[in-house]
PDB file of C-alpha atoms in Angstrom:
ATOM      1  CA  MET A   1      33.838 -24.492  33.919  1.00 88.00           C
ATOM      2  CA  LYS A   2      34.948 -28.105  33.575  1.00 92.00           C
ATOM      3  CA  THR A   3      35.918 -28.393  37.587  1.00 95.00           C
ATOM      4  CA  ILE A   4      37.917 -30.261  39.997  1.00 97.00           C
ATOM      5  CA  VAL A   5      37.586 -30.619  43.253  1.00 97.00           C
ATOM      6  CA  VAL A   6      40.669 -32.274  45.059  1.00 97.00           C
ATOM      7  CA  ASP A   7      41.065 -32.846  48.900  1.00 95.00           C
ATOM      8  CA  ASP A   8      42.533 -36.445  51.068  1.00 93.00           C
ATOM      9  CA  GLU A   9      39.005 -36.199  53.611  1.00 92.00           C
ATOM     10  CA  ALA A  10      36.514 -38.481  52.002  1.00 94.00           C
ATOM     11  CA  ILE A  11      33.867 -36.246  53.627  1.00 94.00           C
ATOM     12  CA  MET A  12      35.586 -33.297  52.712  1.00 93.00           C
ATOM     13  CA  LEU A  13      34.947 -34.120  49.336  1.00 94.00           C
ATOM     14  CA  GLN A  14      31.261 -35.277  49.541  1.00 95.00           C
ATOM     15  CA  SER A  15      29.708 -32.273  51.408  1.00 94.00           C
ATOM     16  CA  PHE A  16      31.536 -30.099  48.760  1.00 94.00           C
ATOM     17  CA  ARG A  17      29.548 -32.774  46.127  1.00 95.00           C
ATOM     18  CA  ARG A  18      26.434 -32.300  48.328  1.00 95.00           C
ATOM     19  CA  LEU A  19      26.631 -27.839  48.584  1.00 94.00           C
ATOM     20  CA  SER A  20      27.649 -27.437  44.874  1.00 94.00           C
ATOM     21  CA  ALA A  21      24.529 -29.298  43.784  1.00 95.00           C
ATOM     22  CA  GLY A  22      22.018 -27.562  41.289  1.00 93.00           C
ATOM     23  CA  ILE A  23      24.873 -24.382  40.947  1.00 94.00           C
ATOM     24  CA  ASP A  24      24.594 -23.974  37.474  1.00 89.00           C
ATOM     25  CA  ALA A  25      28.812 -22.414  37.024  1.00 90.00           C
ATOM     26  CA  ILE A  26      30.025 -25.437  38.181  1.00 94.00           C
ATOM     27  CA  CYS A  27      29.732 -28.752  36.397  1.00 93.00           C
ATOM     28  CA  LEU A  28      32.005 -31.006  38.159  1.00 95.00           C
ATOM     29  CA  VAL A  29      33.653 -33.837  36.827  1.00 95.00           C
ATOM     30  CA  GLY A  30      36.011 -35.003  38.440  1.00 96.00           C
ATOM     31  CA  GLU A  31      36.634 -36.167  42.189  1.00 97.00           C
ATOM     32  CA  PHE A  32      40.047 -37.012  43.744  1.00 97.00           C
ATOM     33  CA  GLN A  33      41.398 -37.952  46.782  1.00 95.00           C
ATOM     34  CA  TYR A  34      45.161 -37.918  45.996  1.00 95.00           C
ATOM     35  CA  PRO A  35      46.926 -35.583  44.233  1.00 95.00           C
ATOM     36  CA  GLU A  36      48.461 -37.437  41.345  1.00 95.00           C
ATOM     37  CA  GLU A  37      45.174 -38.760  40.574  1.00 96.00           C
ATOM     38  CA  ALA A  38      44.074 -34.984  39.729  1.00 96.00           C
ATOM     39  CA  LEU A  39      47.459 -34.926  37.843  1.00 94.00           C
ATOM     40  CA  GLU A  40      46.356 -37.202  35.376  1.00 94.00           C
ATOM     41  CA  TYR A  41      42.795 -37.063  34.796  1.00 94.00           C
ATOM     42  CA  ALA A  42      44.029 -33.942  33.949  1.00 93.00           C
ATOM     43  CA  LYS A  43      46.279 -35.030  30.993  1.00 89.00           C
ATOM     44  CA  ASN A  44      43.310 -36.075  29.641  1.00 88.00           C
ATOM     45  CA  ASN A  45      40.384 -33.850  29.788  1.00 89.00           C
ATOM     46  CA  THR A  46      40.179 -30.296  29.544  1.00 85.00           C
ATOM     47  CA  VAL A  47      40.072 -29.070  33.654  1.00 91.00           C
ATOM     48  CA  GLU A  48      38.631 -25.194  34.111  1.00 89.00           C
ATOM     49  CA  LEU A  49      38.814 -24.975  38.026  1.00 94.00           C
ATOM     50  CA  ALA A  50      40.359 -26.969  40.312  1.00 96.00           C
ATOM     51  CA  ILE A  51      39.418 -26.101  43.937  1.00 96.00           C
ATOM     52  CA  LEU A  52      41.788 -28.204  46.418  1.00 94.00           C
ATOM     53  CA  ASP A  53      42.683 -28.722  49.663  1.00 92.00           C
ATOM     54  CA  ILE A  54      45.664 -26.690  49.970  1.00 89.00           C
ATOM     55  CA  SER A  55      46.925 -29.842  53.207  1.00 86.00           C
ATOM     56  CA  MET A  56      47.619 -33.310  52.145  1.00 89.00           C
ATOM     57  CA  PRO A  57      50.061 -35.746  52.280  1.00 87.00           C
ATOM     58  CA  ASN A  58      52.974 -36.078  49.615  1.00 87.00           C
ATOM     59  CA  MET A  59      52.013 -33.246  47.204  1.00 92.00           C
ATOM     60  CA  THR A  60      50.786 -30.165  48.720  1.00 89.00           C
ATOM     61  CA  GLY A  61      47.871 -28.346  47.276  1.00 90.00           C
ATOM     62  CA  LEU A  62      50.640 -25.476  46.437  1.00 88.00           C
ATOM     63  CA  ASP A  63      52.524 -28.101  44.410  1.00 91.00           C
ATOM     64  CA  LEU A  64      49.242 -29.384  42.643  1.00 94.00           C
ATOM     65  CA  ALA A  65      48.450 -25.912  40.817  1.00 92.00           C
ATOM     66  CA  LYS A  66      51.980 -25.472  40.026  1.00 90.00           C
ATOM     67  CA  LYS A  67      51.869 -28.374  37.580  1.00 92.00           C
ATOM     68  CA  LEU A  68      48.265 -28.015  37.007  1.00 92.00           C
ATOM     69  CA  ARG A  69      48.792 -24.178  35.919  1.00 87.00           C
ATOM     70  CA  GLU A  70      52.126 -25.784  33.921  1.00 86.00           C
ATOM     71  CA  ARG A  71      49.519 -27.977  31.890  1.00 83.00           C
ATOM     72  CA  TYR A  72      46.628 -25.427  31.910  1.00 83.00           C
ATOM     73  CA  PRO A  73      48.112 -21.790  31.771  1.00 79.00           C
ATOM     74  CA  ASN A  74      44.525 -20.537  32.070  1.00 78.00           C
ATOM     75  CA  ILE A  75      42.820 -22.668  35.324  1.00 89.00           C
ATOM     76  CA  LEU A  76      41.277 -21.151  37.598  1.00 91.00           C
ATOM     77  CA  ILE A  77      42.552 -22.370  41.110  1.00 92.00           C
ATOM     78  CA  VAL A  78      40.601 -22.250  44.254  1.00 93.00           C
ATOM     79  CA  PHE A  79      41.990 -22.731  47.464  1.00 90.00           C
ATOM     80  CA  ILE A  80      40.503 -24.877  50.583  1.00 88.00           C
ATOM     81  CA  THR A  81      42.102 -24.268  53.715  1.00 82.00           C
ATOM     82  CA  ALA A  82      41.784 -24.924  57.498  1.00 77.00           C
ATOM     83  CA  TYR A  83      44.062 -22.240  58.611  1.00 67.00           C
ATOM     84  CA  ASP A  84      44.722 -18.419  57.549  1.00 61.00           C
ATOM     85  CA  GLU A  85      48.451 -18.975  57.450  1.00 56.00           C
ATOM     86  CA  TYR A  86      48.200 -20.700  54.271  1.00 54.00           C
ATOM     87  CA  ILE A  87      45.906 -17.325  51.721  1.00 55.00           C
ATOM     88  CA  ARG A  88      49.518 -15.364  51.713  1.00 53.00           C
ATOM     89  CA  GLU A  89      50.917 -18.675  50.267  1.00 53.00           C
ATOM     90  CA  SER A  90      48.721 -19.368  47.859  1.00 49.00           C
ATOM     91  CA  ASN A  91      48.303 -15.232  47.312  1.00 52.00           C
ATOM     92  CA  LEU A  92      51.883 -15.319  45.686  1.00 45.00           C
ATOM     93  CA  LEU A  93      50.901 -18.555  43.703  1.00 56.00           C
ATOM     94  CA  GLY A  94      47.881 -16.810  41.846  1.00 62.00           C
ATOM     95  CA  ALA A  95      45.308 -18.359  43.490  1.00 75.00           C
ATOM     96  CA  ASP A  96      42.412 -16.698  42.421  1.00 83.00           C
ATOM     97  CA  ASP A  97      40.367 -17.856  45.116  1.00 84.00           C
ATOM     98  CA  TYR A  98      40.351 -19.681  48.414  1.00 83.00           C
ATOM     99  CA  ILE A  99      37.850 -20.478  50.995  1.00 87.00           C
ATOM    100  CA  VAL A 100      37.770 -21.473  54.279  1.00 85.00           C
ATOM    101  CA  LYS A 101      37.359 -25.057  55.988  1.00 84.00           C
ATOM    102  CA  PRO A 102      34.151 -25.513  57.293  1.00 86.00           C
ATOM    103  CA  TYR A 103      32.445 -23.828  54.049  1.00 86.00           C
ATOM    104  CA  ARG A 104      28.790 -23.220  53.212  1.00 92.00           C
ATOM    105  CA  ARG A 105      26.820 -23.202  50.509  1.00 94.00           C
ATOM    106  CA  GLU A 106      26.189 -20.234  50.039  1.00 93.00           C
ATOM    107  CA  THR A 107      30.592 -19.731  50.960  1.00 92.00           C
ATOM    108  CA  ILE A 108      30.466 -21.536  46.937  1.00 94.00           C
ATOM    109  CA  GLU A 109      27.976 -20.242  45.364  1.00 94.00           C
ATOM    110  CA  LYS A 110      29.912 -16.773  45.962  1.00 91.00           C
ATOM    111  CA  MET A 111      32.432 -18.028  44.861  1.00 92.00           C
ATOM    112  CA  ALA A 112      31.242 -19.079  42.034  1.00 92.00           C
ATOM    113  CA  GLU A 113      30.045 -16.486  40.867  1.00 89.00           C
ATOM    114  CA  ARG A 114      33.186 -14.822  41.149  1.00 86.00           C
ATOM    115  CA  MET A 115      34.983 -17.994  39.153  1.00 89.00           C
ATOM    116  CA  SER A 116      32.488 -17.842  36.469  1.00 84.00           C
ATOM    117  CA  LEU A 117      33.103 -13.737  36.176  1.00 76.00           C
ATOM    118  CA  LEU A 118      37.156 -14.417  35.890  1.00 77.00           C
ATOM    119  CA  SER A 119      36.437 -17.333  33.688  1.00 77.00           C
ATOM    120  CA  ARG A 120      34.788 -14.726  30.597  1.00 68.00           C
ATOM    121  CA  ARG A 121      36.492 -12.033  31.729  1.00 63.00           C
ATOM    122  CA  LEU A 122      39.225 -14.588  30.269  1.00 65.00           C
ATOM    123  CA  GLN A 123      37.917 -15.289  27.129  1.00 62.00           C
ATOM    124  CA  LYS A 124      38.171 -11.507  26.096  1.00 66.00           C
ATOM    125  CA  ASN A 125      41.168 -10.250  25.027  1.00 80.00           C
ATOM    126  CA  ILE A 126      40.586  -6.358  26.453  1.00 89.00           C
ATOM    127  CA  TYR A 127      40.899  -5.614  29.744  1.00 91.00           C
ATOM    128  CA  VAL A 128      41.126  -1.689  30.539  1.00 94.00           C
ATOM    129  CA  GLN A 129      42.980  -1.175  33.294  1.00 93.00           C
ATOM    130  CA  THR A 130      41.471   2.032  35.628  1.00 94.00           C
ATOM    131  CA  PHE A 131      43.132   1.361  38.794  1.00 92.00           C
ATOM    132  CA  GLY A 132      46.225   3.470  39.398  1.00 89.00           C
ATOM    133  CA  ASN A 133      46.941   4.854  36.290  1.00 90.00           C
ATOM    134  CA  PHE A 134      44.747   4.378  33.237  1.00 95.00           C
ATOM    135  CA  LEU A 135      45.391   1.043  30.270  1.00 95.00           C
ATOM    136  CA  VAL A 136      43.766  -0.913  27.516  1.00 95.00           C
ATOM    137  CA  LEU A 137      45.325  -3.747  26.523  1.00 92.00           C
ATOM    138  CA  LYS A 138      44.916  -6.509  23.921  1.00 87.00           C
ATOM    139  CA  ASN A 139      46.464  -9.267  24.869  1.00 82.00           C
ATOM    140  CA  GLY A 140      47.641  -8.958  27.454  1.00 82.00           C
ATOM    141  CA  GLU A 141      49.632  -5.898  25.607  1.00 87.00           C
ATOM    142  CA  PRO A 142      49.102  -2.407  26.199  1.00 91.00           C
ATOM    143  CA  ILE A 143      47.234  -0.492  23.659  1.00 93.00           C
ATOM    144  CA  PRO A 144      49.157   2.870  22.461  1.00 95.00           C
ATOM    145  CA  LEU A 145      47.151   5.042  23.586  1.00 95.00           C
ATOM    146  CA  LYS A 146      48.971   8.819  23.980  1.00 93.00           C
ATOM    147  CA  GLY A 147      47.585  12.214  25.284  1.00 95.00           C
ATOM    148  CA  LYS A 148      44.022  14.168  24.967  1.00 96.00           C
ATOM    149  CA  ALA A 149      43.178  10.482  22.684  1.00 97.00           C
ATOM    150  CA  LYS A 150      43.337   8.074  25.951  1.00 97.00           C
ATOM    151  CA  GLU A 151      42.574  10.795  28.144  1.00 97.00           C
ATOM    152  CA  ILE A 152      38.899  10.805  26.112  1.00 98.00           C
ATOM    153  CA  LEU A 153      38.483   6.626  26.044  1.00 98.00           C
ATOM    154  CA  ALA A 154      39.568   6.838  29.997  1.00 97.00           C
ATOM    155  CA  LEU A 155      36.951   9.875  30.633  1.00 98.00           C
ATOM    156  CA  ILE A 156      34.517   7.251  27.710  1.00 98.00           C
ATOM    157  CA  VAL A 157      34.846   4.390  30.673  1.00 98.00           C
ATOM    158  CA  THR A 158      33.873   5.155  33.990  1.00 97.00           C
ATOM    159  CA  ARG A 159      30.447   5.678  32.131  1.00 96.00           C
ATOM    160  CA  ARG A 160      30.034   2.378  31.918  1.00 96.00           C
ATOM    161  CA  GLY A 161      28.257   2.149  28.321  1.00 95.00           C
ATOM    162  CA  LYS A 162      25.911   5.765  28.855  1.00 96.00           C
ATOM    163  CA  GLU A 163      26.729   8.150  27.144  1.00 97.00           C
ATOM    164  CA  ILE A 164      29.048  11.350  27.389  1.00 97.00           C
ATOM    165  CA  SER A 165      28.073  14.386  25.581  1.00 96.00           C
ATOM    166  CA  ASN A 166      31.056  16.174  23.064  1.00 96.00           C
ATOM    167  CA  GLU A 167      30.251  19.593  25.035  1.00 94.00           C
ATOM    168  CA  GLU A 168      30.779  17.519  28.812  1.00 95.00           C
ATOM    169  CA  ILE A 169      34.560  15.250  27.606  1.00 97.00           C
ATOM    170  CA  TYR A 170      36.005  18.926  25.971  1.00 96.00           C
ATOM    171  CA  SER A 171      34.556  20.947  29.673  1.00 94.00           C
ATOM    172  CA  THR A 172      36.434  17.729  31.957  1.00 95.00           C
ATOM    173  CA  ILE A 173      39.476  17.374  30.425  1.00 95.00           C
ATOM    174  CA  TRP A 174      40.075  20.616  28.830  1.00 93.00           C
ATOM    175  CA  GLU A 175      38.485  22.599  31.945  1.00 86.00           C
ATOM    176  CA  ASN A 176      40.453  26.004  31.708  1.00 81.00           C
ATOM    177  CA  ARG A 177      39.177  26.226  28.181  1.00 85.00           C
ATOM    178  CA  GLU A 178      35.947  27.952  26.723  1.00 84.00           C
ATOM    179  CA  TYR A 179      33.799  26.177  24.721  1.00 80.00           C
ATOM    180  CA  SER A 180      32.906  27.418  21.866  1.00 84.00           C
ATOM    181  CA  ASN A 181      32.906  26.086  17.933  1.00 83.00           C
ATOM    182  CA  VAL A 182      36.567  26.602  17.334  1.00 84.00           C
ATOM    183  CA  ASN A 183      37.500  25.207  20.851  1.00 86.00           C
ATOM    184  CA  MET A 184      36.467  22.208  20.195  1.00 91.00           C
ATOM    185  CA  LYS A 185      37.932  21.300  16.938  1.00 93.00           C
ATOM    186  CA  VAL A 186      41.252  20.607  18.613  1.00 94.00           C
ATOM    187  CA  TYR A 187      38.334  17.839  20.770  1.00 96.00           C
ATOM    188  CA  TYR A 188      37.636  16.785  17.866  1.00 95.00           C
ATOM    189  CA  ASN A 189      41.044  15.881  16.563  1.00 96.00           C
ATOM    190  CA  ALA A 190      41.966  14.347  19.253  1.00 97.00           C
ATOM    191  CA  LEU A 191      38.883  11.678  19.192  1.00 97.00           C
ATOM    192  CA  LYS A 192      40.012  11.236  15.625  1.00 96.00           C
ATOM    193  CA  ARG A 193      43.727  10.478  16.933  1.00 97.00           C
ATOM    194  CA  LEU A 194      42.426   8.096  19.043  1.00 97.00           C
ATOM    195  CA  ARG A 195      39.521   6.322  16.336  1.00 95.00           C
ATOM    196  CA  ASP A 196      42.865   5.771  14.153  1.00 95.00           C
ATOM    197  CA  THR A 197      44.281   4.272  17.116  1.00 95.00           C
ATOM    198  CA  LEU A 198      41.419   2.221  18.114  1.00 93.00           C
ATOM    199  CA  ASP A 199      41.376   1.174  14.391  1.00 90.00           C
ATOM    200  CA  GLU A 200      45.150  -0.151  13.758  1.00 89.00           C
ATOM    201  CA  TYR A 201      44.950  -2.391  16.856  1.00 88.00           C
ATOM    202  CA  GLY A 202      41.475  -4.298  15.208  1.00 85.00           C
ATOM    203  CA  LEU A 203      39.725  -2.433  18.233  1.00 89.00           C
ATOM    204  CA  ARG A 204      36.901  -0.538  15.690  1.00 86.00           C
ATOM    205  CA  ASP A 205      33.579  -1.109  17.402  1.00 88.00           C
ATOM    206  CA  LEU A 206      35.713  -0.284  21.207  1.00 92.00           C
ATOM    207  CA  LEU A 207      33.805   3.265  20.846  1.00 95.00           C
ATOM    208  CA  LYS A 208      31.005   3.954  19.671  1.00 94.00           C
ATOM    209  CA  SER A 209      29.449   7.573  18.402  1.00 94.00           C
ATOM    210  CA  THR A 210      26.063   8.495  19.089  1.00 94.00           C
ATOM    211  CA  ALA A 211      23.825  11.400  18.451  1.00 93.00           C
ATOM    212  CA  ARG A 212      25.207  13.985  20.999  1.00 95.00           C
ATOM    213  CA  GLY A 213      28.389  12.259  22.051  1.00 96.00           C
ATOM    214  CA  GLN A 214      30.389   9.173  23.129  1.00 97.00           C
ATOM    215  CA  THR A 215      29.904   6.033  24.701  1.00 97.00           C
ATOM    216  CA  VAL A 216      31.838   2.374  25.226  1.00 96.00           C
ATOM    217  CA  ASN A 217      30.841  -0.959  24.175  1.00 92.00           C
ATOM    218  CA  THR A 218      31.164  -2.588  27.190  1.00 92.00           C
ATOM    219  CA  GLU A 219      30.312  -6.047  26.148  1.00 85.00           C
ATOM    220  CA  LEU A 220      34.036  -6.026  24.115  1.00 86.00           C
ATOM    221  CA  PHE A 221      36.179  -5.753  27.709  1.00 90.00           C
ATOM    222  CA  ASP A 222      35.948  -6.978  31.136  1.00 87.00           C
ATOM    223  CA  CYS A 223      37.692  -3.620  33.142  1.00 91.00           C
ATOM    224  CA  ASP A 224      38.758  -3.586  37.332  1.00 90.00           C
ATOM    225  CA  TYR A 225      36.513  -0.597  37.785  1.00 92.00           C
ATOM    226  CA  TYR A 226      33.229  -2.259  36.583  1.00 91.00           C
ATOM    227  CA  SER A 227      34.149  -4.918  39.096  1.00 87.00           C
ATOM    228  CA  TRP A 228      34.755  -3.255  41.933  1.00 87.00           C
ATOM    229  CA  GLN A 229      30.388  -1.736  41.254  1.00 87.00           C
ATOM    230  CA  ASP A 230      29.333  -5.054  41.434  1.00 85.00           C
ATOM    231  CA  LYS A 231      31.776  -5.811  44.035  1.00 80.00           C
ATOM    232  CA  ASN A 232      33.256  -9.196  42.213  1.00 75.00           C
ATOM    233  CA  LEU A 233      36.965  -7.739  42.419  1.00 68.00           C
ATOM    234  CA  SER A 234      39.174 -11.063  41.949  1.00 66.00           C
ATOM    235  CA  GLU A 235      42.589 -11.359  43.818  1.00 53.00           C
ATOM    236  CA  LYS A 236      44.556  -9.610  40.797  1.00 58.00           C
ATOM    237  CA  ASP A 237      41.692  -6.630  40.387  1.00 61.00           C
ATOM    238  CA  LYS A 238      42.854  -5.343  44.207  1.00 67.00           C
ATOM    239  CA  PHE A 239      41.988  -1.946  44.419  1.00 74.00           C
ATOM    240  CA  GLN A 240      45.367  -0.130  45.934  1.00 75.00           C
ATOM    241  CA  GLY A 241      43.988   3.191  46.800  1.00 81.00           C
ATOM    242  CA  ARG A 242      44.330   4.942  43.177  1.00 86.00           C
ATOM    243  CA  PHE A 243      42.227   5.283  40.870  1.00 92.00           C
ATOM    244  CA  MET A 244      43.188   7.119  37.503  1.00 92.00           C
ATOM    245  CA  TYR A 245      45.726   8.571  39.411  1.00 90.00           C
ATOM    246  CA  GLU A 246      46.570  11.041  36.138  1.00 92.00           C
ATOM    247  CA  TYR A 247      43.974  12.177  35.132  1.00 94.00           C
ATOM    248  CA  SER A 248      42.362  14.802  38.124  1.00 92.00           C
ATOM    249  CA  TRP A 249      39.130  14.514  37.569  1.00 94.00           C
ATOM    250  CA  GLY A 250      40.071  11.034  38.719  1.00 92.00           C
ATOM    251  CA  GLU A 251      39.748  12.256  42.321  1.00 91.00           C
ATOM    252  CA  TYR A 252      36.786  12.611  42.361  1.00 89.00           C
ATOM    253  CA  ILE A 253      35.193   8.819  42.018  1.00 90.00           C
ATOM    254  CA  LEU A 254      38.323   7.915  43.871  1.00 90.00           C
ATOM    255  CA  ALA A 255      36.409   9.977  46.638  1.00 89.00           C
ATOM    256  CA  ASP A 256      33.430   7.998  46.077  1.00 84.00           C
ATOM    257  CA  ILE A 257      35.410   4.612  46.342  1.00 83.00           C
ATOM    258  CA  LEU A 258      36.709   4.908  49.300  1.00 85.00           C
ATOM    259  CA  ASN A 259      33.546   6.492  50.887  1.00 81.00           C
ATOM    260  CA  GLU A 260      32.545   3.236  50.026  1.00 75.00           C
ATOM    261  CA  GLY A 261      35.211   1.639  52.778  1.00 60.00           C
ATOM    262  CA  TRP A 262      37.926   0.067  50.347  1.00 55.00           C
TER     263      TRP A 262
END
């Protein structure tokens, strides 16, 4: 990622350059002591990640972040702070992360990993939300999935690319109905509605059939649940205590999440 760092202390700029050297995700293209210089640079050069000291004279890092976002709406913002009191304000601005002084290389490496993941997500146009209710978004707009068709996809998504059999999908979603060839027609009708909707919105390749069941192509989308599994949740994905609350079977996965201490 093309990265700039802005800090009014020259020694901190030197420290960041030294500690970030060799971290693949960070391509340091600019170091600035003055926010105005960073803004001028951004007018003529692409910036993907801005690492900004919050407390600076004349223009704070918060103010600089607002101006950078006006030019690059998807720019990733990481604040550097020595004071926890600024963290809440940075979150309100929509900061993607923050690091606290004095930082170490390990801190920068972990931040770079999170920002790299988030950068890849921004390059994709499909996002699956599982925390709270289940949504599939394309370019930020929800796909109008409904009823059992929507629930089928939700269940398949939880397997993260692993096959789930048609019988298990049916038995989980239609838990009070006997499994039979006749009753399975209800399932296949719902599956067809799901495919038709995905096809209508250009998402034909999202769902894949196997000899025994269904799976999803995880390369085509990002998902908050997957980020949780990878321990790479961003502030935007923060777990709020609910997981696909509209589906009773989601309670079992929620229990696992809560057992992990989230």
